mmCIF file of C-alpha atoms in Angstrom:
data_model
loop_
_atom_site.group_PDB
_atom_site.id
_atom_site.type_symbol
_atom_site.label_atom_id
_atom_site.label_comp_id
_atom_site.label_asym_id
_atom_site.label_seq_id
_atom_site.Cartn_x
_atom_site.Cartn_y
_atom_site.Cartn_z
ATOM 1 C CA MET A 127 -47.262 -61.903 -33.020
ATOM 2 C CA THR A 128 -48.311 -63.135 -29.609
ATOM 3 C CA ALA A 129 -48.670 -60.904 -26.634
ATOM 4 C CA LYS A 130 -45.757 -62.774 -25.054
ATOM 5 C CA ASN A 131 -43.463 -61.885 -27.954
ATOM 6 C CA VAL A 132 -44.471 -58.227 -27.773
ATOM 7 C CA ALA A 133 -43.726 -58.234 -24.039
ATOM 8 C CA THR A 134 -40.333 -59.839 -24.704
ATOM 9 C CA LYS A 135 -39.460 -57.216 -27.298
ATOM 10 C CA ILE A 136 -40.548 -54.382 -24.997
ATOM 11 C CA GLY A 137 -38.560 -55.978 -22.157
ATOM 12 C CA THR A 138 -35.477 -56.318 -24.367
ATOM 13 C CA LYS A 139 -35.844 -52.749 -25.492
ATOM 14 C CA ASN A 140 -36.065 -51.628 -21.875
ATOM 15 C CA VAL A 141 -32.905 -53.572 -20.985
ATOM 16 C CA ALA A 142 -31.122 -51.925 -23.912
ATOM 17 C CA THR A 143 -32.335 -48.536 -22.709
ATOM 18 C CA GLN A 144 -31.115 -49.281 -19.206
ATOM 19 C CA ILE A 145 -27.685 -50.369 -20.517
ATOM 20 C CA ALA A 146 -27.518 -47.187 -22.611
ATOM 21 C CA ALA A 147 -28.582 -45.109 -19.624
ATOM 22 C CA LYS A 148 -25.937 -46.832 -17.491
ATOM 23 C CA ASN A 149 -23.316 -46.029 -20.138
ATOM 24 C CA VAL A 150 -24.375 -42.377 -20.153
ATOM 25 C CA ALA A 151 -24.142 -42.320 -16.365
ATOM 26 C CA THR A 152 -20.649 -43.842 -16.588
ATOM 27 C CA LYS A 153 -19.587 -41.214 -19.105
ATOM 28 C CA ILE A 154 -21.021 -38.414 -16.928
ATOM 29 C CA GLY A 155 -19.215 -39.919 -13.928
ATOM 30 C CA THR A 156 -15.924 -40.008 -15.854
ATOM 31 C CA LYS A 157 -16.479 -36.463 -17.022
ATOM 32 C CA ASN A 158 -17.072 -35.368 -13.440
ATOM 33 C CA VAL A 159 -13.842 -37.044 -12.317
ATOM 34 C CA ALA A 160 -12.019 -35.202 -15.099
ATOM 35 C CA THR A 161 -13.689 -31.955 -14.034
ATOM 36 C CA GLN A 162 -12.670 -32.547 -10.423
ATOM 37 C CA ILE A 163 -9.076 -33.243 -11.454
ATOM 38 C CA ALA A 164 -9.117 -30.106 -13.618
ATOM 39 C CA ALA A 165 -10.628 -28.115 -10.756
ATOM 40 C CA LYS A 166 -7.952 -29.460 -8.413
ATOM 41 C CA ASN A 167 -5.280 -28.439 -10.911
ATOM 42 C CA VAL A 168 -6.783 -24.972 -11.153
ATOM 43 C CA ALA A 169 -6.758 -24.758 -7.347
ATOM 44 C CA THR A 170 -3.112 -25.845 -7.362
ATOM 45 C CA LYS A 171 -2.283 -23.199 -9.942
ATOM 46 C CA ILE A 172 -4.123 -20.555 -7.893
ATOM 47 C CA GLY A 173 -2.236 -21.776 -4.816
ATOM 48 C CA THR A 174 1.068 -21.467 -6.679
ATOM 49 C CA LYS A 175 0.043 -18.043 -7.904
ATOM 50 C CA ASN A 176 -0.767 -17.033 -4.326
ATOM 51 C CA VAL A 177 2.663 -18.196 -3.172
ATOM 52 C CA ALA A 178 4.191 -16.133 -5.966
ATOM 53 C CA THR A 179 2.072 -13.161 -4.922
ATOM 54 C CA LYS A 180 3.183 -13.548 -1.311
ATOM 55 C CA ILE A 181 6.839 -13.739 -2.394
ATOM 56 C CA ALA A 182 6.355 -10.686 -4.616
ATOM 57 C CA ALA A 183 4.605 -8.841 -1.768
ATOM 58 C CA LYS A 184 7.430 -9.812 0.570
ATOM 59 C CA ASN A 185 9.937 -8.531 -1.967
ATOM 60 C CA VAL A 186 8.045 -5.254 -2.285
ATOM 61 C CA ALA A 187 8.000 -4.957 1.512
ATOM 62 C CA THR A 188 11.738 -5.662 1.561
ATOM 63 C CA GLN A 189 12.306 -3.049 -1.116
ATOM 64 C CA ILE A 190 10.195 -0.519 0.796
ATOM 65 C CA ALA A 191 12.099 -1.333 3.990
ATOM 66 C CA ALA A 192 15.422 -1.002 2.136
ATOM 67 C CA LYS A 193 14.250 2.260 0.619
ATOM 68 C CA ASN A 194 13.238 3.480 4.069
ATOM 69 C CA VAL A 195 16.659 2.569 5.473
ATOM 70 C CA ALA A 196 18.296 4.403 2.550
ATOM 71 C CA THR A 197 16.040 7.390 3.213
ATOM 72 C CA GLN A 198 16.957 7.330 6.889
ATOM 73 C CA ILE A 199 20.671 7.131 6.066
ATOM 74 C CA ALA A 200 20.282 9.988 3.571
ATOM 75 C CA ALA A 201 18.308 12.017 6.118
ATOM 76 C CA ARG A 202 20.957 11.302 8.731
ATOM 77 C CA ASN A 203 23.664 12.430 6.338
ATOM 78 C CA VAL A 204 21.710 15.601 5.574
ATOM 79 C CA ALA A 205 21.323 16.172 9.314
ATOM 80 C CA LYS A 206 25.084 15.773 9.741
ATOM 81 C CA LYS A 207 25.740 18.302 6.997
ATOM 82 C CA VAL A 208 23.186 20.716 8.405
ATOM 83 C CA GLY A 209 24.694 20.220 11.867
ATOM 84 C CA THR A 210 28.191 20.960 10.593
ATOM 85 C CA LYS A 211 26.963 24.015 8.758
ATOM 86 C CA ASN A 212 25.240 25.230 11.905
ATOM 87 C CA VAL A 213 28.415 24.755 13.950
ATOM 88 C CA VAL A 214 30.286 26.917 11.448
ATOM 89 C CA LYS A 215 27.562 29.567 11.638
ATOM 90 C CA PHE A 216 27.744 29.782 15.404
ATOM 91 C CA LEU A 217 31.517 29.977 15.760
ATOM 92 C CA PRO A 218 32.715 33.035 17.688
ATOM 93 C CA LYS A 219 33.369 36.072 15.472
ATOM 94 C CA GLY A 220 37.097 36.041 16.067
ATOM 95 C CA ILE A 221 37.620 32.481 14.674
ATOM 96 C CA ALA A 222 37.854 32.168 10.901
ATOM 97 C CA LYS A 223 35.013 30.101 9.391
ATOM 98 C CA ASN A 224 37.370 28.078 7.175
ATOM 99 C CA GLN A 225 39.508 26.696 9.981
#
């Protein structure tokens, strides 16, 4: 085997290695694209989840507000009853309480 032939074989081997390396790089690149798409999808899902959380939080706030209104109405009604009862208590002695 001549030195030239050895050099040719080594050169060919190096080309093959470079092609293989290029293919690996391509596969890694494709994998990264897939990872980025997956990551984007995860971000979208998190975004959707956040929207759902905001809606849920809004609904809770609405429920709390509604509960507060109900409490205020109930308290107002209690106040009315207490007021009426107090009026009856303070009627002059000569007037019957049941009138």
